[in-house]
Short mmCIF file of C-alpha atoms in Angstrom, two decimals:
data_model
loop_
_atom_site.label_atom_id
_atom_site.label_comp_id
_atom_site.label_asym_id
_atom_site.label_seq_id
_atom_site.Cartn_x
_atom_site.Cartn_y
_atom_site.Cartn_z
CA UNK H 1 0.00 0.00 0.00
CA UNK H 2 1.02 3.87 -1.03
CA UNK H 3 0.84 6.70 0.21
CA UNK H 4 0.00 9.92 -1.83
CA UNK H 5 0.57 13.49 -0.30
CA UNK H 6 -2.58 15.16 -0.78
CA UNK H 7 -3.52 19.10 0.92
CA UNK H 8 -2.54 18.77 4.46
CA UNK H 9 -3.11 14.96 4.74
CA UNK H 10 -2.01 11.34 2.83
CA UNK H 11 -4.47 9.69 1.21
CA UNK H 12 -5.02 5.77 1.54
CA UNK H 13 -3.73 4.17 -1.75
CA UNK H 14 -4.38 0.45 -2.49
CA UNK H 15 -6.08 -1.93 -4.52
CA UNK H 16 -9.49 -0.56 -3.27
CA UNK H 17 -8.70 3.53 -3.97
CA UNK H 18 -10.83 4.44 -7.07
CA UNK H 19 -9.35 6.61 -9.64
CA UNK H 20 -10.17 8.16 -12.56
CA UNK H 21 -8.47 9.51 -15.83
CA UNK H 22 -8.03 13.73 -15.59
CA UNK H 23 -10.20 15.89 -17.87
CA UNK H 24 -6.84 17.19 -19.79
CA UNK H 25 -4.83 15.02 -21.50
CA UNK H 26 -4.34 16.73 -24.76
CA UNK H 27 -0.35 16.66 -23.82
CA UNK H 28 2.06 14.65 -25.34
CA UNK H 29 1.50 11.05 -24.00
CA UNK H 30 4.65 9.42 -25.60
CA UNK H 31 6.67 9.36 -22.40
CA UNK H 32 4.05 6.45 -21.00
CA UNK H 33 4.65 2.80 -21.22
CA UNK H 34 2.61 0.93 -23.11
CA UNK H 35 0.70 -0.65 -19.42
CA UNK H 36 0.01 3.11 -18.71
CA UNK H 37 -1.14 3.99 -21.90
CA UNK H 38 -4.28 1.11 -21.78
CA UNK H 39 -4.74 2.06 -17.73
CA UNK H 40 -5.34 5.77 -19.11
CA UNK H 41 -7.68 4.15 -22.00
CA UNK H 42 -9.50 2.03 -19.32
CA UNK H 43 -10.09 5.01 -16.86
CA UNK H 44 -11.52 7.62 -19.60
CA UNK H 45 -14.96 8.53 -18.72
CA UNK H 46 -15.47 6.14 -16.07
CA UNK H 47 -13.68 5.77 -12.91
CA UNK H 48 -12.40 2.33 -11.63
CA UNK H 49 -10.65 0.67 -8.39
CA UNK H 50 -6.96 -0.33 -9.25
CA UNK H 51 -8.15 -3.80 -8.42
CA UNK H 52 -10.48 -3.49 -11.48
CA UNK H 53 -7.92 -1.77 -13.51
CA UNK H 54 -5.37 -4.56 -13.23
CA UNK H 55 -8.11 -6.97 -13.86
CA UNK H 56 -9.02 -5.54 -17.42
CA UNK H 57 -5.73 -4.35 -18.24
CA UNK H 58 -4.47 -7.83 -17.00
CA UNK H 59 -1.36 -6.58 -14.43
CA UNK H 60 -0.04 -7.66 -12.02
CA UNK H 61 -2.03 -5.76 -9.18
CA UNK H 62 1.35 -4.38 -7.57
CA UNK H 63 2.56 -3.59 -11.30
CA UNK H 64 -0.65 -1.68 -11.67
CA UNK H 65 -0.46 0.01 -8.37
CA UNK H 66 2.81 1.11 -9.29
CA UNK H 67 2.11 2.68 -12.84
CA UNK H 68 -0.90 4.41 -11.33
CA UNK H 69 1.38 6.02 -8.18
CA UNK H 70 3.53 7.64 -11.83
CA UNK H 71 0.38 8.80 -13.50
CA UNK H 72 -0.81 10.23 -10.10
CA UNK H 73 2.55 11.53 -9.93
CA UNK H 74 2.37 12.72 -13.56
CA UNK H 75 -1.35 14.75 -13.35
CA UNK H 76 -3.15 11.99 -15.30
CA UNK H 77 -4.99 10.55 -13.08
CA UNK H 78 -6.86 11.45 -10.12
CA UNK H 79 -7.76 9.60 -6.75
CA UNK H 80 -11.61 9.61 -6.53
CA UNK H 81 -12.05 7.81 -3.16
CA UNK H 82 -12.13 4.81 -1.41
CA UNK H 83 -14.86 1.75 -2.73
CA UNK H 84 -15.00 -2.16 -3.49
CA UNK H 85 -12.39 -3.82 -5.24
CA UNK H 86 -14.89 -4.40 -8.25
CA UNK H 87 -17.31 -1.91 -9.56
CA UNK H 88 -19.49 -2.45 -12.20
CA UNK H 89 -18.92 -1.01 -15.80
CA UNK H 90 -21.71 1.11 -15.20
CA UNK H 91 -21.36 4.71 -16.48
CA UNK H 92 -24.44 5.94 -14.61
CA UNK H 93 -23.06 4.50 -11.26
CA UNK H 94 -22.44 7.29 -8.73
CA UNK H 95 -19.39 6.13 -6.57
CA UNK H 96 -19.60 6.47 -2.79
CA UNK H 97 -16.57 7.17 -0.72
CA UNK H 98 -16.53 4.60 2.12
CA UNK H 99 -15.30 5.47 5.55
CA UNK H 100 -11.63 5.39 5.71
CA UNK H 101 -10.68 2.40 8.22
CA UNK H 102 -7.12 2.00 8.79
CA UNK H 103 -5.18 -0.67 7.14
CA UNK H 104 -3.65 -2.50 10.28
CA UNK H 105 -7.22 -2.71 12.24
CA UNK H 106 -8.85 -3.81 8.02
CA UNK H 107 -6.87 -6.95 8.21
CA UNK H 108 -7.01 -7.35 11.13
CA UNK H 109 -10.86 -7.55 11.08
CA UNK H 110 -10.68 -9.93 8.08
CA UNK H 111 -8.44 -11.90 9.80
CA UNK H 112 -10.83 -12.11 13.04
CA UNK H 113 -13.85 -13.67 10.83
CA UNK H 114 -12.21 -15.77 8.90
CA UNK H 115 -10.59 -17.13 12.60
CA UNK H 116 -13.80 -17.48 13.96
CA UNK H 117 -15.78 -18.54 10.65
CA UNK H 118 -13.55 -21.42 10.55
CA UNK H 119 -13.87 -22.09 14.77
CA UNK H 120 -17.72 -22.48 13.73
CA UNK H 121 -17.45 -24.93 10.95
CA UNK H 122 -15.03 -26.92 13.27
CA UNK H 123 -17.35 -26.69 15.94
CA UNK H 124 -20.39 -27.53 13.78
CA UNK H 125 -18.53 -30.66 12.27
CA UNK H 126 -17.19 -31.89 15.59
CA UNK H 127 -20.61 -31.80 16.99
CA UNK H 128 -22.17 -33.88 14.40
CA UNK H 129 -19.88 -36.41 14.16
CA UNK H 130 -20.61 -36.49 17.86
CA UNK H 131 -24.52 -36.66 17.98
CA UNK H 132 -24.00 -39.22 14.68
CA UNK H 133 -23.01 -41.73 16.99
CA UNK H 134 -26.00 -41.17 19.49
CA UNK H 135 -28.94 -43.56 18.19
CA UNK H 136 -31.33 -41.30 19.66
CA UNK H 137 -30.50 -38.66 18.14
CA UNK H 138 -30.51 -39.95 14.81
CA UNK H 139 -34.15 -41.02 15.75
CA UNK H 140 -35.19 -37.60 16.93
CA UNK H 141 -33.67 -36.26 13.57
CA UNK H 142 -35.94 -39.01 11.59
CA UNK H 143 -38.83 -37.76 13.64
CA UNK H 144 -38.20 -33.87 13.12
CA UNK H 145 -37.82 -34.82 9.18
CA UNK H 146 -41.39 -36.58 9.05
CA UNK H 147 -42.65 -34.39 11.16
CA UNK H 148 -41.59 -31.81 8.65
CA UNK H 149 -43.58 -34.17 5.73
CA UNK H 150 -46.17 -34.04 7.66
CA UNK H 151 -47.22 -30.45 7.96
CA UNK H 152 -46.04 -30.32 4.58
CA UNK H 153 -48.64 -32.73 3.55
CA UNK H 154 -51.31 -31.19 5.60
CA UNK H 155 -51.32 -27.50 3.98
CA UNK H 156 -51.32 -29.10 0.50
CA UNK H 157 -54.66 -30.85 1.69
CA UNK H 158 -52.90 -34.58 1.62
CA UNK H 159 -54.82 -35.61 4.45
CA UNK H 160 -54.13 -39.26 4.60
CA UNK H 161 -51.25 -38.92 4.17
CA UNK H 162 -50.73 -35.96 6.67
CA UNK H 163 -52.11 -38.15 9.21
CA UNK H 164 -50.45 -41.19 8.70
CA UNK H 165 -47.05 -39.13 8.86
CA UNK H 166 -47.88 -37.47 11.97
CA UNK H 167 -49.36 -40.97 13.58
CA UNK H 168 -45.77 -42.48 12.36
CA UNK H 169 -44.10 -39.64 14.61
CA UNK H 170 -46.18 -39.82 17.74
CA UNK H 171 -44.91 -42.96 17.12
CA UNK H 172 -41.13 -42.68 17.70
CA UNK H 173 -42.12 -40.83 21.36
CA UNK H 174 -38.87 -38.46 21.60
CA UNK H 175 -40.07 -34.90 20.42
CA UNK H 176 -40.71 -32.50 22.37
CA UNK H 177 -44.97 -31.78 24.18
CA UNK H 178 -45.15 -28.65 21.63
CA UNK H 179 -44.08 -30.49 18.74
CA UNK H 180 -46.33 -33.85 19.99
CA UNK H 181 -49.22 -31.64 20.78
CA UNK H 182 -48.98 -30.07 17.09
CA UNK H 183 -49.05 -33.72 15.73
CA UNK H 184 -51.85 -34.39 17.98
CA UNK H 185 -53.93 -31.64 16.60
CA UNK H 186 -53.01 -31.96 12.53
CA UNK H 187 -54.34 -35.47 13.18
CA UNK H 188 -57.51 -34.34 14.14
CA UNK H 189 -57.92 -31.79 11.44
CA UNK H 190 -56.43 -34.11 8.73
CA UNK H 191 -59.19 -36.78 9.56
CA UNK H 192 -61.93 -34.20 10.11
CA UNK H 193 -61.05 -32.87 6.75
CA UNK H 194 -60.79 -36.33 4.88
CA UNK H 195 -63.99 -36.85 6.91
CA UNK H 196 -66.00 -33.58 5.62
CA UNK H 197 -63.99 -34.49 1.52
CA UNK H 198 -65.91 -38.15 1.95
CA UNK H 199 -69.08 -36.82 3.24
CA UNK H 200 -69.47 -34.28 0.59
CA UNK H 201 -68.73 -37.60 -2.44
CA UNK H 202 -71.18 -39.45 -0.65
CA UNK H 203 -73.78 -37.17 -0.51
CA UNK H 204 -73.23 -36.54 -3.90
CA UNK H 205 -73.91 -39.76 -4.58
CA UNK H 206 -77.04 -39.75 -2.72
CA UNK H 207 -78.56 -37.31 -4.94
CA UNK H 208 -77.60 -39.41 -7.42
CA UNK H 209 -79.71 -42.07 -6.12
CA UNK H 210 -76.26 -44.16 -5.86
CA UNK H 211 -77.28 -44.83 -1.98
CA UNK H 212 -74.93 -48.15 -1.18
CA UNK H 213 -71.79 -46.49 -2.51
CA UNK H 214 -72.98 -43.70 -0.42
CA UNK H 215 -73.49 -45.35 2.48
CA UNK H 216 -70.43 -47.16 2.04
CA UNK H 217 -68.42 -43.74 2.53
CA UNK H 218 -70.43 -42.85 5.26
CA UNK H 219 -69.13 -45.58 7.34
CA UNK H 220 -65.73 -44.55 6.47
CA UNK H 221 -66.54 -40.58 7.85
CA UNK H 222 -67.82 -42.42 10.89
CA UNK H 223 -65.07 -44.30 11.18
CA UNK H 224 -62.69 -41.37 11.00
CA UNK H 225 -64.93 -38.71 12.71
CA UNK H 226 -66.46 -40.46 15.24
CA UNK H 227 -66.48 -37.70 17.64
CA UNK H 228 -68.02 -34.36 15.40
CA UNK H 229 -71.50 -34.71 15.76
CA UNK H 230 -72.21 -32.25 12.52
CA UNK H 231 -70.73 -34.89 10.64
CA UNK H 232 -71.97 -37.96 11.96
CA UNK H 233 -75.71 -36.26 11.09
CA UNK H 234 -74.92 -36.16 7.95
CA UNK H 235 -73.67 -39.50 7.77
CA UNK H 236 -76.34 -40.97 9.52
CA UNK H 237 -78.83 -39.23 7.61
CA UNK H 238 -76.68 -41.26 4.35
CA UNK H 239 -77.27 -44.61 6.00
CA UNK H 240 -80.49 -44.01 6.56
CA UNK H 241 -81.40 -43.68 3.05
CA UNK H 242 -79.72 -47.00 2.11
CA UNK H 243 -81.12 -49.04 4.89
CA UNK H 244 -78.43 -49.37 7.16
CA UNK H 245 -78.12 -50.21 10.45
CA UNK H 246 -77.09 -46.59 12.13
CA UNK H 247 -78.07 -47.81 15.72
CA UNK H 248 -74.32 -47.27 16.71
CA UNK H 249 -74.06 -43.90 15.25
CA UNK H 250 -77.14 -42.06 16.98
CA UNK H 251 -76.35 -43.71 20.10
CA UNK H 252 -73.07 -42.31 19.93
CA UNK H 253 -74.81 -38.71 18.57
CA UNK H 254 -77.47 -39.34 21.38
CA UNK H 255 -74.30 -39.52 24.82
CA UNK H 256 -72.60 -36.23 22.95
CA UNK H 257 -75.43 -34.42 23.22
CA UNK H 258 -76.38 -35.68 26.49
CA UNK H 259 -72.71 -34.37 27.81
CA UNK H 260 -73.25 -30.91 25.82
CA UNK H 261 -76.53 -30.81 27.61
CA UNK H 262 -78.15 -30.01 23.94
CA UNK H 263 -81.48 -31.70 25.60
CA UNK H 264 -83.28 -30.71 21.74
CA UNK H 265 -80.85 -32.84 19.37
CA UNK H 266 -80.64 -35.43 22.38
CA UNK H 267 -84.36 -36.23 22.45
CA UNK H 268 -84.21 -36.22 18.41
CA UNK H 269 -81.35 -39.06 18.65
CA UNK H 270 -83.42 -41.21 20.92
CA UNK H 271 -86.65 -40.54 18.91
CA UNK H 272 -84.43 -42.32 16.05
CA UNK H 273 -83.03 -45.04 18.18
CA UNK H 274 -86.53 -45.76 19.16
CA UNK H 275 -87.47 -45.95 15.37
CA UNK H 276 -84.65 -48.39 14.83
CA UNK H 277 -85.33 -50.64 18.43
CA UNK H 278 -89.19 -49.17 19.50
CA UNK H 279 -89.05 -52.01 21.94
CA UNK H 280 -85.91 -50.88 23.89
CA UNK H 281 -87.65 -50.14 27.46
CA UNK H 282 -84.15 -48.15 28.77
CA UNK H 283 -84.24 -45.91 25.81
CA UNK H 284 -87.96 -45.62 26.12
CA UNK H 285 -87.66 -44.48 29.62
CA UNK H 286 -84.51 -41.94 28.37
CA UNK H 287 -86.99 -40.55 25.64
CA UNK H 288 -89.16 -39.58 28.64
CA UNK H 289 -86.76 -38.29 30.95
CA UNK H 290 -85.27 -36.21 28.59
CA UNK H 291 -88.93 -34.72 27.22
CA UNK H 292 -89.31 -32.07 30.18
CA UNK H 293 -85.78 -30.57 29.54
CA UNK H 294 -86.96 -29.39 25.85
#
C-alpha cells in the first residue's frame, strides 16, 4: 500500500482507492509505457478501483499500483475515493466514498472472521460427528424430518397422508410436548377434513340415487370422525337412506349431546333409536326423561 501526499493529509492508496483519468490530456502522451497507456484508456470517462484496472488491463495488481502512483505523480490521473475492489462497468453508477478504516485494524478484522468462521465450521462438524453416533439422536432427527412431511402434507390438503405421517411420529415418542401436541392436533384436522372431503362424495352420490356407494363412505366418515357430531348427522342421515343399520351412530350422537346438555338434538337421537329398536324399554324411559328438559 502507497501513500500519496494530498492538501494537508495522505491519502489511503491500495487496490481498493478508485481513480479516474483527468479531464486534460491533450499533452504529449509518448513518455508512457505501453501498461500506462491502456490504464489511461481504461479510466476515460469512467472511474475504476486499481483492483479493477489490473483486472481488465491484466497486471499484475502491484505492477498496476505502481504505474498508477507515476500517473498520479504525472497529473493523469486522479484519486476519486475509497470503494470495493470491483465496480461495475456502469457509467451511470455514482461512486460512494466509504469510511476510511485504517489498514492494520482492516486486516485485522478480516483476519478475526475468517478465525472465527472457521472455529464455527469446526465446531459444527465436531458436533455432528458427535450426535451421529448417538442412536437417539438420529431417531429424533428421523422424527423432526417426518414431522416436517407431515405439515407439509397437511397445507397441501394430503390428508391421509398428513395423518399417517404425523401418527408415524407420535410414534417414535422423543419430540418435544409442543411439537407432539402439534401432531396431535393436525391429526384431528387431517381426519376431520378427509372426513367432511368423503361426506361431501357421498352425498353426492345420494342425490344421485347411488345410496350403497354412499353409504359405504359414510361408514368410512364415521369411522374417522367419530367424535363431530355435525358430521356424523350427515352421515347418519346417508345410511339411513340406504337401509343401514345406524343404531351405533345415533347412540353415539345421542351420549354427545347428552354431555353438551343439547337436551333438543338429544331427544331427536333417541326418537331415532326408538325408530330403529321401539321395543328398547331403557331408551324408552330416556326418551321420557329427557322430554321435560326441551
Amino acid at each position: 500500500m502507497s501513500f500519496i501526499k494530498g492538501v494537508g493529509l495522505y491519502q489511503r492508496f491500495d487496490r481498493n482507492t478508485i481513480v479516474s483519468a483527468t479531464s486534460d490530456t491533450s499533452d504529449d502522451l509518448s513518455g508512457l509505457s505501453e501498461s500506462q497507456g491502456f490504464i489511461l484508456s481504461r479510466l476515460q470517462g469512467m472511474p475504476q478501483t486499481i483492483a479493477a484496472v489490473a483486472e481488465m488491463c491484466n497486471l499484475d495488481e502491484e505492477d498496476c499500483l505502481n504505474e498508477v502512483d507515476e500517473l498520479i505523480q504525472a497529473g493523469l490521473v486522479n484519486i476519486e475515493g475509497h470503494g470495493q475492489a470491483r465496480l461495475p462497468y456502469d457509467e451511470d453508477r455514482k461512486i460512494k466514498e466509504l469510511p476510511r478504516i485504517p489498514f492494520s485494524e482492516d486486516v485485522e478484522a478480516q483476519e478475526r472472521r475468517a478465525r472465527n468462521s472457521r472455529n464455527r465450521r469446526m465446531n459444527d462438524l465436531r458436533r455432528d460427528r458427535r450426535l451421529a453416533k448417538n442412536p437417539m439422536v438420529a431417531r429424533l432427527r428421523q422424527a423432526k424430518n417426518l414431522f416436517e412431511q407431515g405439515e407439509l402434507a397437511f397445507h397441501r390438503h394430503h390428508w391421509q397422508e398428513a395423518s399417517n405421517t404425523m401418527k408415524l411420529v407420535l410414534s417414535f415418542g422423543i419430540m418435544d410436548k409442543q411439537m407432539r401436541e402439534r401432531a396431535q392436533e393436525i391429526i384431528v384436522l387431517a381426519q376431520a377434513d378427509q372426513a367432511e372431503d368423503l361426506l361431501k362424495k357421498a352425498e353426492q352420490m345420494a342425490t344421485g340415487k347411488r345410496f350403497q356407494k354412499a353409504a359405504d363412505l359414510a361408514e368410512k366418515v364415521v369411522e374417522l370422525c367419530g367424535n363431530n357430531s355435525r358430521i356424523l348427522e350427515r352421515a347418519a342421515l346417508l345410511l339411513t337412506k340406504a337401509d343401514r343399520d345406524t343404531l351405533i351412530v345415533w347412540t353415539r350422537l345421542l351420549a354427545q349431546y347428552e354431555k353438551r346438555e343439547e337436551w333438543y338434538q338429544a331427544l331427536r337421537a333417541a326418537d331415532e333409536i326408538l325408530k330403529l329398536k321401539p321395543l328398547d324399554g331403557a331408551m324408552r324411559r330416556k326418551y321420557e326423561e329427557l322430554q321435560p328438559k326441551v
